[in-house]
Coordinates of C-alpha atoms (C1' of nucleotides) in Angstrom, one line a residue:
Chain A
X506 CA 47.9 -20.3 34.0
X507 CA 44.4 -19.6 34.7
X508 CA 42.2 -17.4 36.9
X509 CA 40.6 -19.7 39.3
X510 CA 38.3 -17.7 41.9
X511 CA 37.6 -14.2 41.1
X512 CA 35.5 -10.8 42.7
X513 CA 33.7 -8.6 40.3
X514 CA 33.4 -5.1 42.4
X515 CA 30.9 -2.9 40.1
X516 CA 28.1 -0.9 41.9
X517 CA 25.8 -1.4 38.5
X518 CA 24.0 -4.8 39.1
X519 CA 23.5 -5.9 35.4
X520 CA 27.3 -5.3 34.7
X521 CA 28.4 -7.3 37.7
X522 CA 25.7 -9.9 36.3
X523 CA 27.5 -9.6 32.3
X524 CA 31.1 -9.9 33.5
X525 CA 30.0 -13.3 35.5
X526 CA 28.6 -14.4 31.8
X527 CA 31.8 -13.7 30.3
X528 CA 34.2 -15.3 33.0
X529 CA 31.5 -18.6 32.8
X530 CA 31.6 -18.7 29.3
X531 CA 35.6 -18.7 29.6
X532 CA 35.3 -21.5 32.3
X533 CA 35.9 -19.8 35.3
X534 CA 33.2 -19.9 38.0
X535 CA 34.1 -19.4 41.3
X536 CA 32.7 -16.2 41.4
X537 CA 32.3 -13.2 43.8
X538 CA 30.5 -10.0 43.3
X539 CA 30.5 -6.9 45.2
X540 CA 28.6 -3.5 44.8
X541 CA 31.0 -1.4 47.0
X542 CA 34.2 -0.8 47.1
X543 CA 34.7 -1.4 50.9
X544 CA 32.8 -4.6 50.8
X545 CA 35.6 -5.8 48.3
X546 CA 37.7 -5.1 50.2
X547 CA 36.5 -6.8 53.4
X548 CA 36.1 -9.7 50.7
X549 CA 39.8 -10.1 49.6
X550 CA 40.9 -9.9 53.0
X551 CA 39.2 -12.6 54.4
X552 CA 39.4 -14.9 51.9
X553 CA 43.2 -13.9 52.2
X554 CA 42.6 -15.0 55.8
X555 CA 40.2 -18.3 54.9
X556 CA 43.2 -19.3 52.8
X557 CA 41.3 -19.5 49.7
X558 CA 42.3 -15.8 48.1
X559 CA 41.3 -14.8 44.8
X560 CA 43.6 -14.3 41.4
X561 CA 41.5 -12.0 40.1
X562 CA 39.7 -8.6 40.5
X563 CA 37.6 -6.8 38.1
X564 CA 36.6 -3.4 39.3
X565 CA 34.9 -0.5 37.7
X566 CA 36.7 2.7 39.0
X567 CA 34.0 5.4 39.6
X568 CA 30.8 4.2 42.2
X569 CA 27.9 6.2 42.9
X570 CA 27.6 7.0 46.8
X571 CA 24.8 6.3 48.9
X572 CA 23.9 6.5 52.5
X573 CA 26.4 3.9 53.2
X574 CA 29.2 6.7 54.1
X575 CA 32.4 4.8 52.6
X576 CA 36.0 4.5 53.6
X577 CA 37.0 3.6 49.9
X578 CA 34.8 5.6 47.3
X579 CA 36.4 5.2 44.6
X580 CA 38.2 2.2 42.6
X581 CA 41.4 3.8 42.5
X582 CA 41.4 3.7 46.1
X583 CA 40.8 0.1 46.6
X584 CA 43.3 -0.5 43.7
X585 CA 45.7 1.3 46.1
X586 CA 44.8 -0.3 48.6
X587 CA 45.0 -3.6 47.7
X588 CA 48.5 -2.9 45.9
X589 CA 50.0 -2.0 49.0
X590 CA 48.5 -5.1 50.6
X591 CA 48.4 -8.0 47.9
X592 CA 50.6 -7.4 45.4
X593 CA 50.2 -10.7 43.9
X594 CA 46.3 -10.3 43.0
X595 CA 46.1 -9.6 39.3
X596 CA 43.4 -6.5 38.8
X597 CA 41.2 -5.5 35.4
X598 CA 39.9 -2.5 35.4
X599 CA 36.5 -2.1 33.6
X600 CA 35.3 0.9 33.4
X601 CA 33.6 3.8 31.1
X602 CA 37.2 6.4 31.4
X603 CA 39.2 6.4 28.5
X604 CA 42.2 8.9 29.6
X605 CA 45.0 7.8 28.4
X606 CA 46.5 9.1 31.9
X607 CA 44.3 7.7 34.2
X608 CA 45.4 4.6 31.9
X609 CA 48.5 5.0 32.2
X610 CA 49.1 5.6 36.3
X611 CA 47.2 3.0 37.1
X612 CA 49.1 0.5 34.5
X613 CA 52.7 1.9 35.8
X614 CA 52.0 2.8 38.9
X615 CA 49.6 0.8 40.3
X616 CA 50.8 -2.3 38.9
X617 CA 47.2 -2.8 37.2
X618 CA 47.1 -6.0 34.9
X619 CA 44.7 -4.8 32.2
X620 CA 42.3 -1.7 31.7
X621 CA 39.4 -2.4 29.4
X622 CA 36.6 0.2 28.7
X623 CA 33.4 -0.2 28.7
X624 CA 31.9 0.3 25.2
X625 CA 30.4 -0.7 22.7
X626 CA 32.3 -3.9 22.7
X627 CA 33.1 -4.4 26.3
X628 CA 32.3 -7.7 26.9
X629 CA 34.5 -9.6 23.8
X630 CA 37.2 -7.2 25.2
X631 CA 36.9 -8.0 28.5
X632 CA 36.8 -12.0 27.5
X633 CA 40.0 -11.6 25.8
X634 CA 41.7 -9.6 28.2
X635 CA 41.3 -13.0 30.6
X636 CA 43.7 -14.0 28.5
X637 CA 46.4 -11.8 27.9
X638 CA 46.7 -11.3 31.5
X639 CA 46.6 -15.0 32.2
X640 CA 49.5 -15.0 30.3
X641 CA 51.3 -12.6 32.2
X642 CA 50.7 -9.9 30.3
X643 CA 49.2 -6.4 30.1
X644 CA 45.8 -5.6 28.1
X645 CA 44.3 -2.5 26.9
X646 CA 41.7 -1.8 24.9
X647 CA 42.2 -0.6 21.7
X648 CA 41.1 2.5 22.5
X649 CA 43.8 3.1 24.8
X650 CA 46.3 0.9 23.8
X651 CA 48.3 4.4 23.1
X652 CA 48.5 5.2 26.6
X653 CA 51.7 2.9 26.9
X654 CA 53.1 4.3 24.3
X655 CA 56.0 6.9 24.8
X656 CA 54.6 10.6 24.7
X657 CA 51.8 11.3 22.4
X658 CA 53.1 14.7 22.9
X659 CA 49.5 17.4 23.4
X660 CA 48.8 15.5 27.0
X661 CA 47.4 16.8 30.3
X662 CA 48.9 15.9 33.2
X663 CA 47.7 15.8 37.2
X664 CA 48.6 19.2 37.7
X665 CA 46.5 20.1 34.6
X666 CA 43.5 18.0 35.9
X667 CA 44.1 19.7 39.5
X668 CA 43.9 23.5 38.0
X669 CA 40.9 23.0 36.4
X670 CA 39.1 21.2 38.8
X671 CA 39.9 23.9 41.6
X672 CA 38.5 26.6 38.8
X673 CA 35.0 24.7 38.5
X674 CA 35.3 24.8 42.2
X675 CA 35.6 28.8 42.0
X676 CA 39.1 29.7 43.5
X677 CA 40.2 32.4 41.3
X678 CA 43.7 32.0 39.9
X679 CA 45.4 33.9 42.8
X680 CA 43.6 31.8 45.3
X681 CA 44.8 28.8 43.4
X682 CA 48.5 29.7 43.6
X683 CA 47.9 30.7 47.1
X684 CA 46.6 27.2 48.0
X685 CA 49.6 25.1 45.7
X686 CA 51.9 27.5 47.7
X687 CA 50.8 26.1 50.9
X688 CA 50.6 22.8 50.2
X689 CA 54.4 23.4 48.9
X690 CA 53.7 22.1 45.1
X691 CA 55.8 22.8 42.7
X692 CA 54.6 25.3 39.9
X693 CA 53.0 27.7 42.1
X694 CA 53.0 31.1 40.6
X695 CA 50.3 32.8 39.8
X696 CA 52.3 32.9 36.3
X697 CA 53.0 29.2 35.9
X698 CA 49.0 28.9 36.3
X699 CA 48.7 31.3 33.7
X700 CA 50.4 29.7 31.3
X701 CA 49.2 26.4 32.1
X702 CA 45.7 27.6 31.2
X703 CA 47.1 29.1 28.3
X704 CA 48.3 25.7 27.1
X705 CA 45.0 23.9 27.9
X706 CA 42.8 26.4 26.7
X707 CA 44.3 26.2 23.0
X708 CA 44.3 22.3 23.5
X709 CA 40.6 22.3 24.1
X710 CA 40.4 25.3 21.7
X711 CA 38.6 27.1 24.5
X712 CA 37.7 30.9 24.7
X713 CA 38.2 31.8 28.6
X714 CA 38.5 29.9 31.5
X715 CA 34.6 29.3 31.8
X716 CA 34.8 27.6 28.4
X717 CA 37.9 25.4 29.4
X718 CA 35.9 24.0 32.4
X719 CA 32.8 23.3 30.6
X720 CA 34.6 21.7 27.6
X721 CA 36.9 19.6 30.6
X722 CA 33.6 18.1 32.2
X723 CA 31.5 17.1 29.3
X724 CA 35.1 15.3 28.4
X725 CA 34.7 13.7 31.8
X726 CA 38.5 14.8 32.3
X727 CA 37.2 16.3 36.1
Chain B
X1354 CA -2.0 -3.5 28.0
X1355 CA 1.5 -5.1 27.6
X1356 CA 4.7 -3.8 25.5
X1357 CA 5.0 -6.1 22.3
X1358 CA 8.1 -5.0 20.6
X1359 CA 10.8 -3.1 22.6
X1360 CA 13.8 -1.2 21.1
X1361 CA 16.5 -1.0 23.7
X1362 CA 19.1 1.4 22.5
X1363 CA 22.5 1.7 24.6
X1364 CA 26.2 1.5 23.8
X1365 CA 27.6 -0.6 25.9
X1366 CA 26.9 -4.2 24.9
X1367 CA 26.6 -5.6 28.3
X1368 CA 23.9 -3.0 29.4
X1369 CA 21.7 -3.8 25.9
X1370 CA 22.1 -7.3 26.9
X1371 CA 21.0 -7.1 30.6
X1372 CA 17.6 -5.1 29.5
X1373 CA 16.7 -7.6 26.8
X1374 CA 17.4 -10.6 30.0
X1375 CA 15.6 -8.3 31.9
X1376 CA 12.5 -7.7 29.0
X1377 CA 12.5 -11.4 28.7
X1378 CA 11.9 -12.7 32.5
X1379 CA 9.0 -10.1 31.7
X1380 CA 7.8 -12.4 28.9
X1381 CA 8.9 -9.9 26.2
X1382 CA 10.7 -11.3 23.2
X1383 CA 9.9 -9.4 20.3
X1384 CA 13.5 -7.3 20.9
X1385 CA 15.6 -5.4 19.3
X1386 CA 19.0 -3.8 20.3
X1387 CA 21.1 -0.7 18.8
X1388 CA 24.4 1.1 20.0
X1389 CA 23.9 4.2 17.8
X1390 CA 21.4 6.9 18.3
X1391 CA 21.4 7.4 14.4
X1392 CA 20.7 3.4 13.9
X1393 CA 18.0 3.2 16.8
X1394 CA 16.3 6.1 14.9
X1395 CA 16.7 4.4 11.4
X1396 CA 15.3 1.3 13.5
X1397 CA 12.1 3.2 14.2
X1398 CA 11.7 5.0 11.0
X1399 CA 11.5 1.7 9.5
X1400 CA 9.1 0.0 11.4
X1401 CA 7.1 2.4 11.4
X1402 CA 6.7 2.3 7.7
X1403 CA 7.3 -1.7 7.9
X1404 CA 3.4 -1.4 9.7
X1405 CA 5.5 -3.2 12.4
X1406 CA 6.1 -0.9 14.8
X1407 CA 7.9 -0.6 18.5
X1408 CA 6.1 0.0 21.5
X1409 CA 8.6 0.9 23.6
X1410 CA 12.1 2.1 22.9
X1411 CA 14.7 2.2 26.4
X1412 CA 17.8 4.5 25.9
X1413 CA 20.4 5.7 27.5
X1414 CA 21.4 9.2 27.0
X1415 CA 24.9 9.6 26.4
X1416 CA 26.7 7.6 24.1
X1417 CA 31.0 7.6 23.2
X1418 CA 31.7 9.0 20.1
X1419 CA 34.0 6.8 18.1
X1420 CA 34.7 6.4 13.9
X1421 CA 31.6 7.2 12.5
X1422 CA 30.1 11.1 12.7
X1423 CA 26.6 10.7 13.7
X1424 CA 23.8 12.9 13.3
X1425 CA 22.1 12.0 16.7
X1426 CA 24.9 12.0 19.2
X1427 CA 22.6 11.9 22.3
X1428 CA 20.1 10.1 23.6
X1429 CA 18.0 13.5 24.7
X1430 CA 18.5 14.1 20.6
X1431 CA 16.8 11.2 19.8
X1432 CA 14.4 11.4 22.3
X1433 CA 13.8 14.8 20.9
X1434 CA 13.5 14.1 17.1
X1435 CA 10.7 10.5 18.2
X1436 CA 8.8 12.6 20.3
X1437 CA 8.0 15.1 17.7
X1438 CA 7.6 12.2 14.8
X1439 CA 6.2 9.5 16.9
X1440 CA 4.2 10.8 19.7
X1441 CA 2.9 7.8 20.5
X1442 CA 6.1 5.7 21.0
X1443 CA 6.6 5.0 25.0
X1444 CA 9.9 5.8 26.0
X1445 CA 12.0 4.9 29.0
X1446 CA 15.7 6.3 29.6
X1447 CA 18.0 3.9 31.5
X1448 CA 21.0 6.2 32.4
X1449 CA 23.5 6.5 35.1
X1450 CA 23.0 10.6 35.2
X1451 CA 20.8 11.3 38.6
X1452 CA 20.1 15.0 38.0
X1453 CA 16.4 16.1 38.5
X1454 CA 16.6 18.7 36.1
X1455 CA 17.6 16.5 33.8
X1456 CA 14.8 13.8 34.7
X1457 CA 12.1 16.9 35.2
X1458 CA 12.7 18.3 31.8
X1459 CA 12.8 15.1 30.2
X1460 CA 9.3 13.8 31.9
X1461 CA 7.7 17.1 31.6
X1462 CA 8.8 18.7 27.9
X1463 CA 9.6 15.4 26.3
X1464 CA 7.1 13.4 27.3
X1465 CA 9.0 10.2 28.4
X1466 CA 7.8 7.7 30.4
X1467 CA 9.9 6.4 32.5
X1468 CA 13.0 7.3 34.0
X1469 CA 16.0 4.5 35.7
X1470 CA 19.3 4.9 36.9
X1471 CA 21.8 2.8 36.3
X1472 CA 22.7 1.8 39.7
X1473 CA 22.9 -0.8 42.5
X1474 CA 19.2 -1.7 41.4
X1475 CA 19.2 -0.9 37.8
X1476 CA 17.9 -4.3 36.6
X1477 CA 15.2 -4.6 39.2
X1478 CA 13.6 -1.1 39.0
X1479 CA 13.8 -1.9 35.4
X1480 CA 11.8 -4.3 35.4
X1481 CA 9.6 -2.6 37.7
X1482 CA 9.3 0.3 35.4
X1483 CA 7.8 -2.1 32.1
X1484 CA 4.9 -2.6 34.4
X1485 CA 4.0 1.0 35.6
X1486 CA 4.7 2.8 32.1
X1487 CA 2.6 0.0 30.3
X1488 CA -0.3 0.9 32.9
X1489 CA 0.0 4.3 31.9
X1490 CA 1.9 5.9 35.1
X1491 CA 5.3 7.6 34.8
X1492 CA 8.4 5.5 36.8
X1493 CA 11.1 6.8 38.4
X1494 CA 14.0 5.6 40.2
X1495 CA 13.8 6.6 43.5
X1496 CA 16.9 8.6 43.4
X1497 CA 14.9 10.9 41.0
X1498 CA 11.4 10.7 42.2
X1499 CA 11.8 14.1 43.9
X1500 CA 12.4 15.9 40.3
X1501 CA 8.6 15.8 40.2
X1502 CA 7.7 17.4 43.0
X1503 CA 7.2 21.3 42.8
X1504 CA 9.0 22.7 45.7
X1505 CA 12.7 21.6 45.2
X1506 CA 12.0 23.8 41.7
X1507 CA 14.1 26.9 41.5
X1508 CA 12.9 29.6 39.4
X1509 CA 14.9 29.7 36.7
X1510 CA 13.8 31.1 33.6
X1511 CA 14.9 29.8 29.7
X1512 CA 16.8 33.2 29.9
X1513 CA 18.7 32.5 32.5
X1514 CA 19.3 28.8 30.9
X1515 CA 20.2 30.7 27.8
X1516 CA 22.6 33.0 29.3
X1517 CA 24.9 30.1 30.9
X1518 CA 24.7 28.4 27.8
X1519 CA 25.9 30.9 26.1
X1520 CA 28.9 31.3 29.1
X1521 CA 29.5 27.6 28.8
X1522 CA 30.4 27.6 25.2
X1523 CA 32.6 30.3 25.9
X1524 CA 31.3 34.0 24.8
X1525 CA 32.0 37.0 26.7
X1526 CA 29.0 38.6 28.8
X1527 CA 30.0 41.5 25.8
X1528 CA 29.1 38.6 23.3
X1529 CA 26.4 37.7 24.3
X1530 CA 24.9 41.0 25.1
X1531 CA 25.5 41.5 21.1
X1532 CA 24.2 38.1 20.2
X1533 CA 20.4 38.9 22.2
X1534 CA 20.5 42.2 20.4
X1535 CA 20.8 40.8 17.2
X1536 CA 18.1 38.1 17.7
X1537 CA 16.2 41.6 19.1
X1538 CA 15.7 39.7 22.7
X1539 CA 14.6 41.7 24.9
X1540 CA 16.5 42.1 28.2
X1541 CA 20.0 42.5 26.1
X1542 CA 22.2 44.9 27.6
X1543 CA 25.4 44.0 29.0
X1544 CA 23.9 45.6 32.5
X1545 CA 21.0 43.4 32.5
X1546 CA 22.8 40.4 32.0
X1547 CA 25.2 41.3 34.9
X1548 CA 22.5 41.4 37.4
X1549 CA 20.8 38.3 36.0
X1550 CA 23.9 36.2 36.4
X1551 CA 24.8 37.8 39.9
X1552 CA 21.4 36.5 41.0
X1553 CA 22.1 33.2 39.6
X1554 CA 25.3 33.0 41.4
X1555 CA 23.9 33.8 44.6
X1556 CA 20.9 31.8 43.9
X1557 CA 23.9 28.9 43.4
X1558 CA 26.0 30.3 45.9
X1559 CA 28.7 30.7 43.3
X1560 CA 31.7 32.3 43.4
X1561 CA 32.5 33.6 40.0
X1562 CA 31.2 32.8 36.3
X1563 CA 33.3 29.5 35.9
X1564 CA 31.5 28.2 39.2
X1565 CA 28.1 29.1 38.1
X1566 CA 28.7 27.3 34.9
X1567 CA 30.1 24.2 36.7
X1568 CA 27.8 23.9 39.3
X1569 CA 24.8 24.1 36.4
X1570 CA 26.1 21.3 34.6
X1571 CA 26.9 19.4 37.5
X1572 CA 23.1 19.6 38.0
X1573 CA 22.0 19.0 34.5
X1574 CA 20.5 22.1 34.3
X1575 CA 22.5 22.7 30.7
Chain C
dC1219 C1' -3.3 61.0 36.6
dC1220 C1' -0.1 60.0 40.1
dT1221 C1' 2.7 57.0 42.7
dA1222 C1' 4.9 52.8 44.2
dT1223 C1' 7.4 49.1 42.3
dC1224 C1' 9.8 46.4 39.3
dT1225 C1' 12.8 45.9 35.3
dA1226 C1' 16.1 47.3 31.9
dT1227 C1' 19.9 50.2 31.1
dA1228 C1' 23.9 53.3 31.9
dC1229 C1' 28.1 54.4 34.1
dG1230 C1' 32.4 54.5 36.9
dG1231 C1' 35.5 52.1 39.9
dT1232 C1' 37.9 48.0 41.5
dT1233 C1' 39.4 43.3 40.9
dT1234 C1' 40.6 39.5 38.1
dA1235 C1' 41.7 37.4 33.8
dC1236 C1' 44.4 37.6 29.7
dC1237 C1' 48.6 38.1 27.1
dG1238 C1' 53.3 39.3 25.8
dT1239 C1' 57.9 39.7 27.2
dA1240 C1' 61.8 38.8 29.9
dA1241 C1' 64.6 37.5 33.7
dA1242 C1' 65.8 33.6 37.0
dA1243 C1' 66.2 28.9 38.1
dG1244 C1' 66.7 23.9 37.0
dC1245 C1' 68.8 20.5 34.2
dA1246 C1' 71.2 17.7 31.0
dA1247 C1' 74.9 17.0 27.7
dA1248 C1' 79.4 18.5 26.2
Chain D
dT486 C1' 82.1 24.5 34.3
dT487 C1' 80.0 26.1 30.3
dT488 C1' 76.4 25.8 27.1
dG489 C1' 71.8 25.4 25.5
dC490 C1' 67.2 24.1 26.6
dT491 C1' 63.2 24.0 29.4
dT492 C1' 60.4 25.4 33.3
dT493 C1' 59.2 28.6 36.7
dT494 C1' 58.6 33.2 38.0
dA495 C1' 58.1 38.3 37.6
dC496 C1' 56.1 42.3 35.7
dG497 C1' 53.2 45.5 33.0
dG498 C1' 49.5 46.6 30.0
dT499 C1' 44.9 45.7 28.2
dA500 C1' 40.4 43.5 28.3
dA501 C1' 36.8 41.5 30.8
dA502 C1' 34.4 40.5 35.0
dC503 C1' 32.6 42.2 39.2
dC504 C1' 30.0 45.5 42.0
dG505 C1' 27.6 49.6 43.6
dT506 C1' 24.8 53.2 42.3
dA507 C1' 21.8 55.8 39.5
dT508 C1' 18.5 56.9 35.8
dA509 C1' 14.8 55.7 32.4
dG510 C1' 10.9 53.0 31.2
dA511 C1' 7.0 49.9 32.1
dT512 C1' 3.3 48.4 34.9
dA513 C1' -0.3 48.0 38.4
dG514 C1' -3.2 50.0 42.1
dG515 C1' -5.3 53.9 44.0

DNA sequence: CCTATCTATACGGTTTACCGTAAAAGCAAA
DNA sequence: TTTGCTTTTACGGTAAACCGTATAGATAGG
C-alpha cells in the first residue's frame, strides 16, 4: 500500500514546503498544505464529502495563534477530532516535542500512526516513516522509540504536568487541591500534592517549587 | 552591497534547507549549513583565518541537546562569543521565540541585525530581511517590530533580572541575600530584596515567587 | 545646615511551603 | 477473607515566603 493524496497541516511555511519535498521525492504528489489547524480540518471534510479523501495527514502539534481566533488550536485537538470522525485516515505527527508521554497518548490513545520529531534529521526520518506506516505499522523516531516501551520507571504523568502548570499559573498548593476537589479528581489533598512535588522536585533535582517550574518550562514539559 | 558567503546555522535539517532555497532565489550561493552551535563557530573561526570569510551568519537560538556535550548550547551563546570576536559579522536570528525582550536585547546589546520568526511567513520575511540588513537597516518580523519602540519598555533593572535569575535556579531569597553580600553588591539584605521582588510582582501582576519566575520567562526576560 | 524624599535595612507577625511520620483507603494475589 | 503492597490522606513541626511597619542612611533643594 501506498499514500496517495495527502494534507501537510504545519503553520511554519518552509516546513510545510520540506515535507512536500520529501513526499515528492518518495512519489507521492497529490499534495495539500494547510497553516491552521481549522482550515485542515475544513479540508478533510470536504474532500471526505468530494469523495476524493486523503490517506494521510502530517501535522505538527503546537501552532502559533494569530488574529484568526481558532476553534482547534492545537494539533492534538484536530488529531482528536479527526479520530472521532475518520478513523481510517492514517496521521504523522511532526513535531519539535520529544515527551515520551505526549508520545505515548497520542500513539495508544489516539490511534496516531507514527510520531517523528523534528531534529536534526527530520526529514530522512520523516521519509522513512512513509513507509513503515504504509506498511501498517507504527514509527517513532529513535528518539522516542522508548515511549512504547513498558515503564521506563522515573516518568511524569498528566497529573504531574497539570500541578506544575497550575503553580507557574500561581495557585498556591491549597488553592490547587481546592480546585482538583471541585472538579472531583482524584488525588486531591493538599498532601497527595505535596508529595507529588516531592517526587518531581528530586526528579528534576530542583530546590523549591520556583526551581521545579523553571526547570519544567525550559524542558518544554508545560 | 550584497551578502557573498552566508553561514546558516539551525538544527533542524528542513529549516537549514529552506534558508539556503530561500538565499538562493536571492542569487546567493556561496552557502554553508551547520546544526551545532560549537561547529557553526569552528565554521567561522576558520574562515576567518582561511581569508575567506562569511558575511552573514542566520541562526536559530535554541538547539536540542543530543550525544555530544557542547560548549555553545545556544544560539544567544554564539551570538555572544562572534559579536565580541567578529564585530563585523552580520547576523540574523531565524527563531520561532516572539518575545520582545528577547528580540530588544538581542538588537540592542548584541548587535544583531536582523530578527525573523519562524512563522506562517517565515520564508518570505526571510527573504525580505537579506535585503534590509545588507542596506544597513535592522529587520524585524512584524510580530517583534514593537520590541523597538520605547514605550512598551518596563523599567527593569539588571538587579531585578539578577534577582529572578537567581529565584529561577532555585536559591532561597536567604541565598541569595548571602550570595550579593559576598560579591559586596550593594542593595543585599534579605529586606531589600523582598520589596524589590514584591514590586516586580505587582509590576507583573504576580501572585507569588513561582508566578513571577514563570511569567518572566514566558516573556524572555531571563 | 536643615528638611523632604528616597532607598536600604531591621523586625515581628501571619501565611504558605517543606518534610517526616502515620493512619486510612484501595487493590490485587493467595 | 486475609495478607501485603501501594496510594491517598491527615497531622504536626520547622523553614521560608509574605506583608506591614519602622528606623537608619543617603541625597538633593532650599
Amino acid at each position: 500500500m501506498k499514500f496517495n493524496r495527502v494534507l501537510i497541516n504545519d503553520d511554519h511555511d518552509a516546513i510545510g514546503e520540506s515535507v512536500a519535498q520529501v513526499l515528492m521525492s518518495n512519489g507521492i504528489t497529490n499534495i495539500e498544505k494547510t497553516q491552521y489547524c481549522d482550515e485542515a480540518y475544513l479540508k478533510i471534510k470536504k474532500a471526505e464529502l468530494d469523495q476524493d479523501p486523503f490517506d494521510l495527514l502530517i501535522t505538527d502539534l503546537s501552532f502559533k495563534s494569530d488574529y484568526r481566533n481558532d476553534n482547534l488550536s492545537s494539533g492534538e485537538e484536530l488529531i482528536t477530532k479527526l479520530t472521532q470522525d475518520y478513523p481510517d485516515l492514517a496521521i504523522i505527527v511532526y513535531s519539535m516535542k520529544d515527551q515520551l508521554q505526549k508520545v505515548r497518548f497520542l500513539i495508544k490513545n489516539r490511534g496516531v500512526n507514527g510520531y517523528v520529531c523534528k531534529d536534526r534529521k527530520g526529514s530522512k526520518e520523516l521519509g522513512e516513516s512513509l513507509n513503515v506506516v504504509a506498511s501498517g505499522k507504527a514509527y517513532l523516531s529513535p528518539q522516542v522509540c522508548k515511549a512504547l516501551q513498558p515503564k521506563s520507571n522515573m516518568e511524569i504523568d498528566d497529573f504531574d504536568i497539570r500541578l506544575i502548570n497550575l503553580l507557574s499559573k500561581g495557585m498556591s498548593q491549597e488553592e490547587i487541591s481546592e480546585d482538583l476537589k471541585s472538579k472531583n479528581l482524584k488525588p486531591s489533598s493538599l498532601s497527595s500534592i505535596e508529595k507529588r512535588l516531592n517526587r518531581l522536585k528530586i526528579q528534576f533535582k530542583a530546590n523549591n517549587t520556583t526551581h521545579l517550574v523553571s526547570i519544567t518550562k525550559d524542558l518544554g514539559l508545560i
